[in-house]
Amino acid sequence: MSNRTTAAAVCEVRNLTVHYDVSATPVVAANEVSFDVYEGETLGLVGESGCGKSTTAMAMLRLLQTPGRVAGGSVNIAGVDIMRLRPAALRDFRWRNIALIPQGAMNALNPVMRIEKQLADAIAAHADTGGRQALRARIGELLEMVGLPADVRRLYPHELSGGMKQRVCVAMAVALNPPLVIADEPTSALDVVVQRLVAQSLIRIKETLGIAMVLIGHDMGLMAQLTDRVAVMYAGRIMEIAPTDILFKAPLHPYTQQLIDSVPSIRVKKPLRVFPGGPPDLRNLPPGCPFEPRCPKAITICRGETPALKACGEKQYAACHVPNTNRNNI
Amino acid sequence: MTTASEKTANTPLLEVRDAVKVYGGGFLSGGRRVHALREVSLSLDATPARITAVAGESGSGKSTLAGAVLGFVQLDAGHVLFEGQDVAAMSRNQRFNYRRSVQAIFQDPYAVFNPFFHTDHLFNLVMRRFGIAKGRKAARARIVEALETVGLRSDDVLGKHPHQLSGGQRQRIMIARACMMAPKLIVADEPVSMVDASLRSTILDIMLRLRDDNNISFLYITHDLSTAYQICDDIHIFYQGAQVESGPVDAVLGNAKHPYTQLLIASIPEPDPTRGWGTQLPPDDENNDRDIINGCPFYPRCPKRMEQCVAHLPARVSLDDTGHQVACHLFVK
Amino acid sequence: MRGITKGYLIKRLTMLVLTVWLGLTLMFIIPRLAPGDPVAAMVSRLSAQAGRVEQSEQMIQAWQERFGLDAPMYVQYFRYLGNSFRFRLGYSMAYFPTTVEEMVMRAMPWTLGLLTIATLMSFTVGIAIGALIGWRPTPRVVRTLLPVSLCFTSIPPFMLGILLIYVFAFGFRVLPFAGAYARGVSPAFSWAFVSSVIQHGTLPAAAVVLTSMGHWALGMRAMMITNAGEDYMVLAQAKGLRPGRVFWMYGVRNAILPQVTALALSIGVIAGGSIIVEYIFTYPGMGYLLYQGIVNNDYPLIQGVVFVLICGVAVAVFIIDLLYPFIDPRITYERG
């Protein structure tokens, strides 16, 4: 984790903006989102529902469903801007360079196809499979890698448990050894024990293969356990981005602080902290900082001027007029 | 009158005795029998009001237990007693009283709303059904009061359709509706598992206030041990229908004895990168889970399993006089 | 493990027999609840033709004996069941010496051919149209033009039949308007006969197909749209599969499942609806036969035709039920 600064970026997201055309004025679900994903790292993208984390992920894959559309910005992977690819080239580019572990594990696999066929689909669409024998061997290898017995390949999705299905999705995502995998809440539907098993095997596999990952989630606990860096999103904007250990030890943005504080602990009983206000209404955002109405530290300027994401330390960036200053570690 | 006073002194508010529920295995449905409840017993004292958690993963039987308490699920054996009265053998009057005294809130409040009606409809319905307030004015005052208890302003939510409200508002409306009946017990089935972090503490806080200010007890059904630890007084850990560990929440979660409780606690991701999960993985037997009919259901995944665990389900053993009980052969003397 | 087990097969076959038995029993009871005596009616019909029938009383009695109507009810019932299961359906009243089974056997191939082909065509064409309309990447031109083909959906089939006869048989004189094959051709496996059959079947089939395929198309379109939001569809696109494969293996393959269920449920309706179409085109099938039976008060004929229709529908549903686990692996007949 220490040499991240020297690592090359496998993916550069620049000013990615997503509009939902649901009314005369589009709803801005992702607003000028920019970040890099470095080789082999796990970048967490965290926030509450409606913060734009899944929208950003889907936009990176160019898989937004209408009425959503990318209104601007670029996503460069391996020197190619995925936003500029024509359909045939995009098809070829996908999975080979950017794969997806989808959110709804329960429904991510085609119910009428055997597991092996769904894995073979992904491989055969992009690479020479080297014949039936080689393909079968490869599928066996992939299933073994995620800790599933080989006979799973003959089964249909409904014959697998939630955890097993999610493992199949992991196997599918790494089948072509892409430089980047996007995992959209990969374990949110699983029980806590299975979640730990699947999450840890996911991390182990991506580290073995040297794959970089963007991990979408809402659980700060999972972020602390699984990521190298975390980007916190709110109302379609990145509020703070920093290496995981720094972010949890000394968050700069009041919102990050609030997210961390709202996770109930199993070790220490603390009085419940009730935070005022609800999630932001994207159709009706306040001028200035979108978090201002809920922010305990808001000052006059927050109401008028939207803060830009700026460096506040070597690897830490925050979009806040009044970032935390009582940092005891740096 | 003496019977009534005796009741409050000794009788628990809610008691579940040796509840058994088995799904499937019938002639028509055939196939696998699922043991949703294996001789489950628990009791909730009437005063002071307490929050009792029933915690477990999916398939643990916790929702079946909630259903049995609410009368949605017929038990195959055992009893549910409310204020000493068997729910299955209640007279019409007693049942009406029971329906009023025991309220429920659910995971997905959206499913409870009729999308065609204003939110007022929901309140008016229970007003009429249970004759809570006389006259339009008194009724309105009662609704406003109930909404205030859950931190909602009546102007914000009344006269609106359910889709115009946020998830947190809908969930709080359901709690307000439950409160309006001045219940003695609220069965809360995963009330915070679908709301965002910031709303979660709001709803948990409401539960605490209702316990302390309104003397309402809660049966809190959850998969999340952390929230249970923060707000509950007692906890029962369930695994595949078996009650593996119970007792005061500090004892059970602070000093967990059952290997399953320990595994659950160790699997919780903590928001602290320095407190890692560690590299030691729990035994990964998800693929060959098998049905244990008589023995301990946790046997296939237990790191400390022994021979006698397959043979029969261990009885609950009291560890001390606080009520901390565990059902594990490791503690059978 | 998957597929059909012996136990399921036996259970399903029992259901099939029960369905047919119930139909037979109803057909036995209903005419006996109606007032009037069929033999007396028949004799009076004869007397109307001949002007006068000698010794009609004796004749009625003799015929009642002959038809077994003097036996106790339960004997009649079991005799009737036994005869039905041996496919002995009795004599037609209107065409007396001819047996009903002879008439049914002559009519059945025509209906079976016309209905099977028309239903399958309507189903496949409707499904194809619906799938294309409900598929986002379909070119806009196609998506705009295809719904035009569904404009006959709200017209009843017999109305369209009349329209088709008017336009193609009387207007353009390109297709025949009646019968199953031309007069001069004799039934044989020859080109002349086959082409004549196709020519004669085109209009009735078109009347059925054009009016019914819209229902399949609309149902399929809705399922395709619902299906497009499923996670596996998003994942299929993310995998970079060719659009054809996503459309077929991920889209259509899943969206079609409820349609097959609907097909099994509507076979009875389809069979019933064909009666009027056959009548309009004087197509010598079961529908036309049933019409003749009704017009002539020919009870044995009506019973025979209805019996065969019940059997046909029951068997068709049975076949679809057996095929279902092969198209939807989630349905297994392992137990139950």
Short mmCIF file of C-alpha atoms in Angstrom, two decimals, chain A residues 47-50 146-149 161-164 167 191-201 204 218-226 244-245 248-249 258-260 262-275 277-279 294, chain B residues 56-59 62 166 196-202 204-206 208 223-233 249-250 253-254 260 263-287 301:
data_model
loop_
_atom_site.label_atom_id
_atom_site.label_comp_id
_atom_site.label_asym_id
_atom_site.label_seq_id
_atom_site.Cartn_x
_atom_site.Cartn_y
_atom_site.Cartn_z
CA GLY A 47 -22.11 6.73 0.20
CA GLU A 48 -25.77 6.50 1.08
CA SER A 49 -28.45 5.60 -1.45
CA GLY A 50 -28.80 8.21 -4.18
CA VAL A 146 -13.22 -19.10 -6.00
CA GLY A 147 -13.54 -22.20 -3.86
CA LEU A 148 -16.35 -23.98 -5.64
CA PRO A 149 -16.37 -27.70 -6.48
CA SER A 161 -26.90 -20.64 -2.52
CA GLY A 162 -26.46 -16.86 -2.56
CA GLY A 163 -22.82 -17.11 -1.59
CA MET A 164 -22.11 -19.68 -4.29
CA ARG A 167 -18.57 -16.71 -6.17
CA ASP A 191 -25.31 -13.01 5.51
CA VAL A 192 -22.43 -11.69 7.54
CA VAL A 193 -20.44 -14.94 7.76
CA VAL A 194 -20.80 -15.72 4.06
CA GLN A 195 -20.13 -12.06 3.28
CA ARG A 196 -16.79 -12.33 5.02
CA LEU A 197 -15.90 -15.53 3.16
CA VAL A 198 -16.83 -14.18 -0.24
CA ALA A 199 -15.25 -10.77 0.36
CA GLN A 200 -11.99 -12.25 1.56
CA SER A 201 -11.75 -14.68 -1.32
CA ARG A 204 -7.30 -12.76 -2.32
CA HIS A 218 -22.58 1.72 1.71
CA ASP A 219 -21.01 -0.11 4.63
CA MET A 220 -18.08 1.77 6.13
CA GLY A 221 -17.10 -1.39 7.98
CA LEU A 222 -16.60 -3.31 4.73
CA MET A 223 -14.70 -0.35 3.28
CA ALA A 224 -12.30 -0.38 6.22
CA GLN A 225 -11.72 -4.10 5.82
CA LEU A 226 -11.40 -4.38 2.07
CA THR A 244 -8.24 3.98 3.85
CA ASP A 245 -6.12 4.13 7.00
CA PHE A 248 -10.69 6.37 9.01
CA LYS A 249 -8.11 7.81 11.37
CA GLN A 258 -20.62 11.31 10.19
CA LEU A 259 -20.59 8.15 8.06
CA ILE A 260 -17.93 6.60 10.28
CA SER A 262 -23.01 6.21 12.35
CA VAL A 263 -21.69 2.65 12.19
CA PRO A 264 -22.86 0.93 15.36
CA SER A 265 -20.06 -0.74 17.26
CA ILE A 266 -20.12 -4.27 18.66
CA ARG A 267 -17.42 -3.46 21.21
CA VAL A 268 -18.26 -0.16 22.83
CA LYS A 269 -21.71 1.05 23.80
CA LYS A 270 -22.06 4.66 22.88
CA PRO A 271 -25.08 6.89 22.94
CA LEU A 272 -26.87 6.88 19.61
CA ARG A 273 -25.95 9.88 17.53
CA VAL A 274 -28.93 11.11 15.61
CA PHE A 275 -28.02 13.20 12.62
CA GLY A 277 -31.90 15.92 7.98
CA GLY A 278 -32.52 13.27 5.39
CA PRO A 279 -30.81 12.24 2.17
CA ARG A 294 -26.97 18.73 7.43
CA GLY B 56 -29.69 -14.65 13.30
CA GLU B 57 -28.88 -15.02 9.64
CA SER B 58 -31.39 -15.85 6.93
CA GLY B 59 -32.96 -19.22 7.60
CA LYS B 62 -36.28 -15.41 13.46
CA SER B 166 -38.86 9.08 1.70
CA ASP B 196 -29.42 4.48 5.20
CA ALA B 197 -26.95 4.92 8.00
CA SER B 198 -28.13 8.36 8.99
CA LEU B 199 -31.74 7.24 9.28
CA ARG B 200 -30.83 4.07 11.08
CA SER B 201 -29.86 5.87 14.26
CA THR B 202 -33.00 7.99 14.06
CA LEU B 204 -33.23 3.13 16.75
CA ASP B 205 -33.42 6.26 18.86
CA ILE B 206 -37.21 6.30 18.50
CA LEU B 208 -35.28 3.63 22.80
CA HIS B 223 -29.50 -9.93 11.44
CA ASP B 224 -27.33 -7.08 12.69
CA LEU B 225 -25.62 -7.78 16.00
CA SER B 226 -24.15 -4.29 16.24
CA THR B 227 -27.47 -2.47 16.39
CA ALA B 228 -28.75 -5.13 18.76
CA TYR B 229 -25.76 -4.51 21.00
CA GLN B 230 -26.41 -0.78 20.99
CA ILE B 231 -30.09 -0.72 21.87
CA CYS B 232 -31.16 -4.08 23.27
CA ASP B 233 -31.37 -5.34 26.82
CA VAL B 249 -26.88 -8.41 25.59
CA ASP B 250 -23.64 -7.45 27.39
CA LEU B 253 -22.12 -10.29 22.85
CA GLY B 254 -19.39 -9.16 25.25
CA TYR B 260 -21.60 -19.66 16.33
CA LEU B 263 -18.14 -16.62 14.49
CA LEU B 264 -20.89 -14.06 13.92
CA ILE B 265 -19.12 -11.43 15.99
CA ALA B 266 -15.80 -12.12 14.30
CA SER B 267 -17.40 -11.73 10.87
CA ILE B 268 -18.70 -8.22 11.46
CA PRO B 269 -16.62 -5.76 9.44
CA GLU B 270 -15.52 -3.02 11.78
CA PRO B 271 -15.01 0.53 10.53
CA ASP B 272 -11.41 0.47 11.64
CA PRO B 273 -8.71 -0.71 9.25
CA THR B 274 -6.44 -1.57 12.17
CA ARG B 275 -9.01 -4.00 13.53
CA GLY B 276 -8.91 -6.38 10.60
CA TRP B 277 -10.85 -9.56 10.06
CA GLY B 278 -7.54 -11.30 10.17
CA THR B 279 -6.48 -13.90 7.72
CA GLN B 280 -7.90 -16.89 9.52
CA LEU B 281 -11.00 -17.86 7.64
CA PRO B 282 -13.89 -19.62 9.32
CA PRO B 283 -14.45 -23.18 8.09
CA ASP B 284 -15.93 -22.81 4.65
CA ASP B 285 -18.48 -25.58 4.53
CA GLU B 286 -21.14 -23.64 2.76
CA ASN B 287 -21.02 -26.08 -0.11
CA ARG B 301 -19.62 -25.34 10.19
#
